[in-house]
């Protein structure tokens, strides 16, 4: 995620959030209607868990199923060829989205979790040995912890954990100190789903590369909130998940340098990933197909393509500016509430605000604000070690997206004040 230059900001057309909202059918929904009660307009502040879908994505998937649907890669008939072209076209689109050097560096997976598991199960199993170290951070999502723990149990690798300071800033001195002769991989988030911290990815990669250590970045949040260029980062592996990028569930992306993909053994075996199968010996396709066994999420691929088109049309810099305004406004407004503590105050953070309110359990807070139509996530956010680091069991989290408004921030703030009143906190 590169900083916005002021020139881009000055030239950008004004961001029309009401027009954007009109693209998302669910956002005009009213919740908690009861007899004699009109209900509340939905205030959706849970996009960090999964984003809502614009009409353009929904329509692209429906149209594809109505007009061009068939299984891909093996068919000679017209629909199979059209479907294959459409699906493989999305691989080009994803490559361009990440500025990957080639479409062959893009592997479709089930989600971000699956993509990290793929790297652990292939690269990790093949090239890491007992005593080898993987460096990750205390703020990783469980998806970037547990696959490495499974490898730890299987092969005896060692996990080294980089701490964060009280603001949620990654301790780069500790990071550099943890890179040693046994370090064989760095697996780090590019943006924390809890704190919003954007990690200094270029520096993380540079320090590792100087020592010949490959780096995996978990971009599940970073691709949503900013611009990502895998060549500029010079990163070895980069993963994200379609459903947080306004696309459908069931599809994730692994970018990997081709030199790695070429050396990695297959992940899952089955159709579509083989060259030829016989009981005397089976041969595999070249990457990326080698890692895509079975029928892929074809319709979901079409949806991701439409989601990328949607985000690109709005402009990633324009989206980042809009979200930044929401983040600043929400931080300022929430900070005025007595007893409210924001967890994660790193400079340059993304539009995610985790918080606790003294005297109110986050779960109760979430339940009560929901009565006001406000959807926030409560709990550990798949980051239990991070909760322990901050000495808390859970938080409430408001995560902002390209369709949120300042009025929705006001609704959040009002509902949190109502919660405090309700619990006498
Ligand atoms: C959501 C998320 C994941 C996992 O995404 P899935 O779609 O559940 O696989 C991984 N890392 C981060 C930082 C996330 O926010």
CSV table of C-alpha atoms in Angstrom, one decimal, residues 64-364:
chain,number,residue,atom,x,y,z
A,64,UNK,CA,-22.9,-16.0,-16.4
A,65,UNK,CA,-25.1,-18.8,-15.0
A,66,UNK,CA,-28.0,-17.8,-17.3
A,67,UNK,CA,-26.0,-17.5,-20.5
A,68,UNK,CA,-22.5,-19.0,-20.5
A,69,UNK,CA,-22.3,-21.6,-17.7
A,70,UNK,CA,-20.5,-24.9,-18.2
A,71,UNK,CA,-17.5,-26.7,-16.8
A,72,UNK,CA,-14.2,-25.3,-18.0
A,73,UNK,CA,-10.9,-26.4,-19.5
A,74,UNK,CA,-11.9,-29.7,-20.9
A,75,UNK,CA,-14.9,-28.9,-23.1
A,76,UNK,CA,-14.9,-28.4,-26.9
A,77,UNK,CA,-18.5,-27.1,-27.0
A,78,UNK,CA,-19.2,-23.4,-27.2
A,79,UNK,CA,-20.3,-22.8,-23.6
A,80,UNK,CA,-17.4,-24.6,-22.2
A,81,UNK,CA,-15.1,-22.5,-24.3
A,82,UNK,CA,-16.9,-19.3,-23.4
A,83,UNK,CA,-16.8,-20.2,-19.7
A,84,UNK,CA,-13.1,-21.1,-19.9
A,85,UNK,CA,-12.3,-17.8,-21.5
A,86,UNK,CA,-14.3,-15.9,-18.9
A,87,UNK,CA,-12.7,-17.7,-16.0
A,88,UNK,CA,-9.2,-17.5,-17.3
A,89,UNK,CA,-9.8,-13.9,-18.1
A,90,UNK,CA,-10.2,-13.4,-14.4
A,91,UNK,CA,-6.7,-14.8,-13.8
A,92,UNK,CA,-5.4,-12.0,-16.0
A,93,UNK,CA,-7.5,-9.5,-14.1
A,94,UNK,CA,-6.2,-10.6,-10.8
A,95,UNK,CA,-2.6,-10.5,-12.1
A,96,UNK,CA,-3.1,-6.9,-13.2
A,97,UNK,CA,-4.8,-6.1,-9.9
A,98,UNK,CA,-1.7,-7.2,-8.0
A,99,UNK,CA,0.7,-6.1,-10.7
A,100,UNK,CA,1.9,-9.6,-10.9
A,101,UNK,CA,4.5,-10.3,-13.6
A,102,UNK,CA,2.4,-13.0,-15.2
A,103,UNK,CA,-1.0,-14.8,-15.1
A,104,UNK,CA,0.9,-18.0,-14.3
A,105,UNK,CA,1.8,-16.7,-10.9
A,106,UNK,CA,-1.9,-16.6,-9.9
A,107,UNK,CA,-3.4,-19.7,-8.2
A,108,UNK,CA,-7.0,-19.8,-7.3
A,109,UNK,CA,-7.8,-21.4,-4.0
A,110,UNK,CA,-10.8,-21.7,-1.7
A,111,UNK,CA,-10.1,-18.6,0.4
A,112,UNK,CA,-7.1,-16.9,2.0
A,113,UNK,CA,-6.9,-19.6,4.6
A,114,UNK,CA,-6.7,-22.3,1.9
A,115,UNK,CA,-4.0,-20.3,0.1
A,116,UNK,CA,-1.8,-20.1,3.3
A,117,UNK,CA,-2.4,-23.8,3.9
A,118,UNK,CA,-1.3,-24.5,0.3
A,119,UNK,CA,2.0,-22.8,0.9
A,120,UNK,CA,2.5,-24.6,4.3
A,121,UNK,CA,1.6,-27.9,2.8
A,122,UNK,CA,3.7,-27.7,-0.3
A,123,UNK,CA,6.5,-25.2,0.1
A,124,UNK,CA,6.6,-25.8,3.8
A,125,UNK,CA,6.6,-29.6,3.7
A,126,UNK,CA,9.1,-29.8,0.9
A,127,UNK,CA,11.6,-27.2,2.0
A,128,UNK,CA,11.4,-26.7,5.8
A,129,UNK,CA,13.0,-29.1,8.2
A,130,UNK,CA,13.2,-29.7,11.9
A,131,UNK,CA,14.7,-26.7,13.7
A,132,UNK,CA,14.0,-24.3,10.7
A,133,UNK,CA,12.2,-21.1,11.8
A,134,UNK,CA,9.2,-19.3,10.5
A,135,UNK,CA,8.8,-15.7,11.7
A,136,UNK,CA,5.3,-14.3,12.1
A,137,UNK,CA,3.7,-11.6,14.2
A,138,UNK,CA,1.6,-11.5,17.3
A,139,UNK,CA,-1.2,-9.9,15.3
A,140,UNK,CA,-1.7,-12.7,12.8
A,141,UNK,CA,-5.1,-14.0,11.9
A,142,UNK,CA,-5.5,-17.6,13.0
A,143,UNK,CA,-5.3,-18.4,9.2
A,144,UNK,CA,-1.6,-17.4,9.3
A,145,UNK,CA,-0.8,-19.2,12.6
A,146,UNK,CA,-2.5,-22.6,12.6
A,147,UNK,CA,-1.1,-23.9,9.3
A,148,UNK,CA,2.4,-23.2,10.6
A,149,UNK,CA,1.5,-24.9,13.9
A,150,UNK,CA,0.4,-28.0,11.9
A,151,UNK,CA,3.7,-27.9,10.2
A,152,UNK,CA,5.4,-27.5,13.5
A,153,UNK,CA,3.7,-30.6,14.8
A,154,UNK,CA,4.5,-32.5,11.7
A,155,UNK,CA,8.1,-31.5,11.1
A,156,UNK,CA,9.4,-29.8,14.2
A,157,UNK,CA,9.8,-26.3,12.8
A,158,UNK,CA,10.0,-23.4,15.2
A,159,UNK,CA,7.8,-20.4,15.2
A,160,UNK,CA,9.2,-17.0,16.2
A,161,UNK,CA,6.7,-14.2,17.0
A,162,UNK,CA,7.4,-10.5,16.4
A,163,UNK,CA,5.7,-8.3,19.0
A,164,UNK,CA,3.7,-5.1,18.6
A,165,UNK,CA,3.9,-2.0,20.8
A,166,UNK,CA,0.9,-0.6,22.7
A,167,UNK,CA,-0.3,1.3,19.6
A,168,UNK,CA,-0.2,-1.9,17.6
A,169,UNK,CA,2.9,-1.0,15.6
A,170,UNK,CA,5.1,-3.9,14.6
A,171,UNK,CA,8.4,-3.9,16.4
A,172,UNK,CA,10.8,-3.8,13.5
A,173,UNK,CA,13.9,-4.0,15.7
A,174,UNK,CA,12.6,-7.3,17.2
A,175,UNK,CA,11.8,-8.4,13.7
A,176,UNK,CA,15.3,-7.8,12.4
A,177,UNK,CA,16.7,-9.5,15.5
A,178,UNK,CA,14.6,-12.6,14.9
A,179,UNK,CA,15.9,-13.1,11.4
A,180,UNK,CA,18.6,-15.7,11.9
A,181,UNK,CA,20.5,-18.4,10.1
A,182,UNK,CA,17.6,-20.9,10.7
A,183,UNK,CA,14.9,-18.5,9.5
A,184,UNK,CA,13.4,-20.2,6.3
A,185,UNK,CA,10.3,-18.1,5.9
A,186,UNK,CA,8.6,-14.9,7.1
A,187,UNK,CA,4.7,-15.1,7.2
A,188,UNK,CA,3.3,-11.8,8.1
A,189,UNK,CA,0.1,-9.9,7.8
A,190,UNK,CA,0.1,-6.8,5.5
A,191,UNK,CA,-2.8,-5.3,7.5
A,192,UNK,CA,-4.2,-6.5,10.8
A,193,UNK,CA,-7.9,-7.3,10.8
A,194,UNK,CA,-8.2,-6.3,14.4
A,195,UNK,CA,-5.9,-3.3,14.9
A,196,UNK,CA,-6.0,-1.9,11.3
A,197,UNK,CA,-2.2,-1.7,11.5
A,198,UNK,CA,-0.6,-1.6,8.0
A,199,UNK,CA,2.8,-3.3,8.3
A,200,UNK,CA,5.9,-1.9,6.6
A,201,UNK,CA,5.7,-4.6,3.9
A,202,UNK,CA,8.6,-3.3,1.7
A,203,UNK,CA,10.9,-3.1,4.7
A,204,UNK,CA,9.8,-6.5,6.0
A,205,UNK,CA,10.6,-8.0,2.6
A,206,UNK,CA,13.9,-6.1,2.1
A,207,UNK,CA,15.3,-7.2,5.5
A,208,UNK,CA,14.3,-10.8,4.8
A,209,UNK,CA,15.6,-10.8,1.2
A,210,UNK,CA,19.0,-9.5,2.3
A,211,UNK,CA,19.3,-12.7,4.2
A,212,UNK,CA,17.8,-14.8,1.4
A,213,UNK,CA,14.6,-15.5,3.3
A,214,UNK,CA,11.3,-15.7,1.3
A,215,UNK,CA,8.3,-13.7,2.6
A,216,UNK,CA,4.6,-14.5,2.6
A,217,UNK,CA,2.2,-11.6,3.1
A,218,UNK,CA,-1.4,-12.1,4.2
A,219,UNK,CA,-3.1,-9.4,2.2
A,220,UNK,CA,-6.7,-10.3,3.1
A,221,UNK,CA,-7.3,-6.8,4.5
A,222,UNK,CA,-4.6,-4.9,2.7
A,223,UNK,CA,-6.0,-5.4,-0.8
A,224,UNK,CA,-9.4,-4.0,0.4
A,225,UNK,CA,-8.0,-0.8,1.9
A,226,UNK,CA,-5.2,0.2,-0.4
A,227,UNK,CA,-3.1,-0.5,-3.6
A,228,UNK,CA,-0.9,-3.5,-3.7
A,229,UNK,CA,1.9,-4.1,-6.1
A,230,UNK,CA,3.6,-7.5,-5.6
A,231,UNK,CA,6.5,-6.6,-7.9
A,232,UNK,CA,7.2,-3.4,-6.1
A,233,UNK,CA,7.0,-5.2,-2.7
A,234,UNK,CA,9.2,-8.0,-4.2
A,235,UNK,CA,7.2,-10.4,-2.1
A,236,UNK,CA,7.4,-14.2,-2.6
A,237,UNK,CA,3.9,-15.1,-1.7
A,238,UNK,CA,0.8,-12.9,-1.4
A,239,UNK,CA,-2.7,-14.1,-0.5
A,240,UNK,CA,-6.2,-12.6,-0.3
A,241,UNK,CA,-9.8,-13.7,-0.2
A,242,UNK,CA,-12.5,-12.6,-2.7
A,243,UNK,CA,-15.4,-12.1,-0.2
A,244,UNK,CA,-13.7,-9.2,1.6
A,245,UNK,CA,-13.1,-7.5,-1.7
A,246,UNK,CA,-16.8,-7.2,-2.5
A,247,UNK,CA,-16.7,-10.5,-4.3
A,248,UNK,CA,-18.3,-13.9,-3.5
A,249,UNK,CA,-17.3,-16.5,-0.9
A,250,UNK,CA,-15.5,-19.7,-1.8
A,251,UNK,CA,-12.6,-18.2,-3.7
A,252,UNK,CA,-9.2,-17.0,-2.7
A,253,UNK,CA,-6.0,-16.1,-4.4
A,254,UNK,CA,-2.4,-17.1,-4.0
A,255,UNK,CA,0.2,-15.1,-5.8
A,256,UNK,CA,3.6,-16.7,-5.8
A,257,UNK,CA,6.8,-16.1,-7.7
A,258,UNK,CA,7.0,-18.6,-10.5
A,259,UNK,CA,10.4,-19.9,-9.4
A,260,UNK,CA,8.7,-21.1,-6.2
A,261,UNK,CA,5.6,-22.5,-7.9
A,262,UNK,CA,7.8,-24.4,-10.3
A,263,UNK,CA,9.6,-26.1,-7.4
A,264,UNK,CA,6.5,-26.8,-5.2
A,265,UNK,CA,5.0,-30.3,-5.2
A,266,UNK,CA,1.3,-30.6,-5.8
A,267,UNK,CA,-1.2,-29.8,-3.1
A,268,UNK,CA,-4.4,-31.7,-3.8
A,269,UNK,CA,-4.5,-34.4,-6.4
A,270,UNK,CA,-7.3,-34.9,-8.9
A,271,UNK,CA,-8.7,-33.8,-12.2
A,272,UNK,CA,-7.5,-30.7,-14.0
A,273,UNK,CA,-4.1,-30.7,-12.3
A,274,UNK,CA,-2.6,-33.6,-14.2
A,275,UNK,CA,-0.9,-34.0,-17.5
A,276,UNK,CA,-1.5,-37.8,-17.7
A,277,UNK,CA,-2.7,-40.4,-15.2
A,278,UNK,CA,-1.7,-44.0,-15.2
A,279,UNK,CA,-1.1,-46.6,-12.5
A,280,UNK,CA,2.5,-46.8,-13.5
A,281,UNK,CA,3.0,-43.0,-12.9
A,282,UNK,CA,1.1,-39.8,-13.1
A,283,UNK,CA,2.5,-36.5,-14.4
A,284,UNK,CA,1.3,-33.0,-13.4
A,285,UNK,CA,0.5,-29.9,-15.2
A,286,UNK,CA,2.7,-26.8,-14.9
A,287,UNK,CA,1.7,-24.1,-12.4
A,288,UNK,CA,-0.7,-22.6,-11.7
A,289,UNK,CA,-2.9,-25.5,-12.9
A,290,UNK,CA,-0.9,-28.0,-10.9
A,291,UNK,CA,-2.4,-26.5,-7.7
A,292,UNK,CA,-6.0,-26.3,-8.9
A,293,UNK,CA,-7.4,-29.8,-8.6
A,294,UNK,CA,-11.0,-30.5,-9.4
A,295,UNK,CA,-13.6,-28.1,-10.7
A,296,UNK,CA,-12.8,-24.6,-9.5
A,297,UNK,CA,-15.3,-22.0,-8.2
A,298,UNK,CA,-16.2,-20.9,-11.7
A,299,UNK,CA,-19.1,-18.7,-11.0
A,300,UNK,CA,-17.3,-17.2,-8.0
A,301,UNK,CA,-14.4,-16.4,-10.3
A,302,UNK,CA,-16.7,-14.4,-12.6
A,303,UNK,CA,-17.9,-12.6,-9.4
A,304,UNK,CA,-14.3,-11.8,-8.4
A,305,UNK,CA,-13.6,-10.4,-11.9
A,306,UNK,CA,-16.6,-8.1,-11.6
A,307,UNK,CA,-15.6,-7.1,-8.1
A,308,UNK,CA,-12.1,-6.1,-9.3
A,309,UNK,CA,-13.7,-4.1,-12.1
A,310,UNK,CA,-15.9,-2.4,-9.7
A,311,UNK,CA,-13.1,-1.4,-7.3
A,312,UNK,CA,-10.9,-0.3,-10.2
A,313,UNK,CA,-13.7,1.9,-11.7
A,314,UNK,CA,-14.2,3.7,-8.4
A,315,UNK,CA,-10.4,4.0,-8.0
A,316,UNK,CA,-8.4,2.5,-5.3
A,317,UNK,CA,-6.9,5.8,-4.2
A,318,UNK,CA,-10.4,7.4,-4.1
A,319,UNK,CA,-11.6,4.5,-1.9
A,320,UNK,CA,-8.6,4.8,0.4
A,321,UNK,CA,-9.2,8.6,0.8
A,322,UNK,CA,-12.9,8.1,1.5
A,323,UNK,CA,-12.2,5.4,4.1
A,324,UNK,CA,-9.5,7.5,5.7
A,325,UNK,CA,-12.0,10.3,6.2
A,326,UNK,CA,-14.4,7.8,7.9
A,327,UNK,CA,-11.5,6.4,10.1
A,328,UNK,CA,-10.5,9.9,11.2
A,329,UNK,CA,-14.1,11.0,11.9
A,330,UNK,CA,-15.0,7.8,13.7
A,331,UNK,CA,-11.8,7.9,15.8
A,332,UNK,CA,-12.5,11.4,16.8
A,333,UNK,CA,-16.1,10.8,17.7
A,334,UNK,CA,-15.6,7.5,19.5
A,335,UNK,CA,-12.7,9.0,21.5
A,336,UNK,CA,-15.2,11.4,23.1
A,337,UNK,CA,-17.1,8.6,24.8
A,338,UNK,CA,-16.0,8.1,28.4
A,339,UNK,CA,-14.5,4.7,29.1
A,340,UNK,CA,-14.1,3.8,25.5
A,341,UNK,CA,-10.7,2.4,24.6
A,342,UNK,CA,-9.5,2.0,21.0
A,343,UNK,CA,-7.2,-1.0,20.5
A,344,UNK,CA,-4.9,-0.2,17.7
A,345,UNK,CA,-3.7,3.3,17.1
A,346,UNK,CA,-0.8,2.8,14.7
A,347,UNK,CA,-0.1,5.8,12.4
A,348,UNK,CA,-1.3,5.2,8.8
A,349,UNK,CA,-3.7,2.4,9.9
A,350,UNK,CA,-6.6,1.2,7.8
A,351,UNK,CA,-10.2,1.9,8.5
A,352,UNK,CA,-10.8,-0.7,11.2
A,353,UNK,CA,-11.5,0.3,14.8
A,354,UNK,CA,-11.5,-2.3,17.6
A,355,UNK,CA,-12.6,-1.0,20.9
A,356,UNK,CA,-13.8,-1.9,24.4
A,357,UNK,CA,-16.2,0.1,26.7
A,358,UNK,CA,-15.5,0.0,30.4
A,359,UNK,CA,-18.2,-1.9,32.3
A,360,UNK,CA,-19.8,-3.5,29.2
A,361,UNK,CA,-18.9,-6.9,27.8
A,362,UNK,CA,-18.3,-6.6,24.0
A,363,UNK,CA,-20.8,-9.3,23.4
A,364,UNK,CA,-23.5,-7.3,25.2
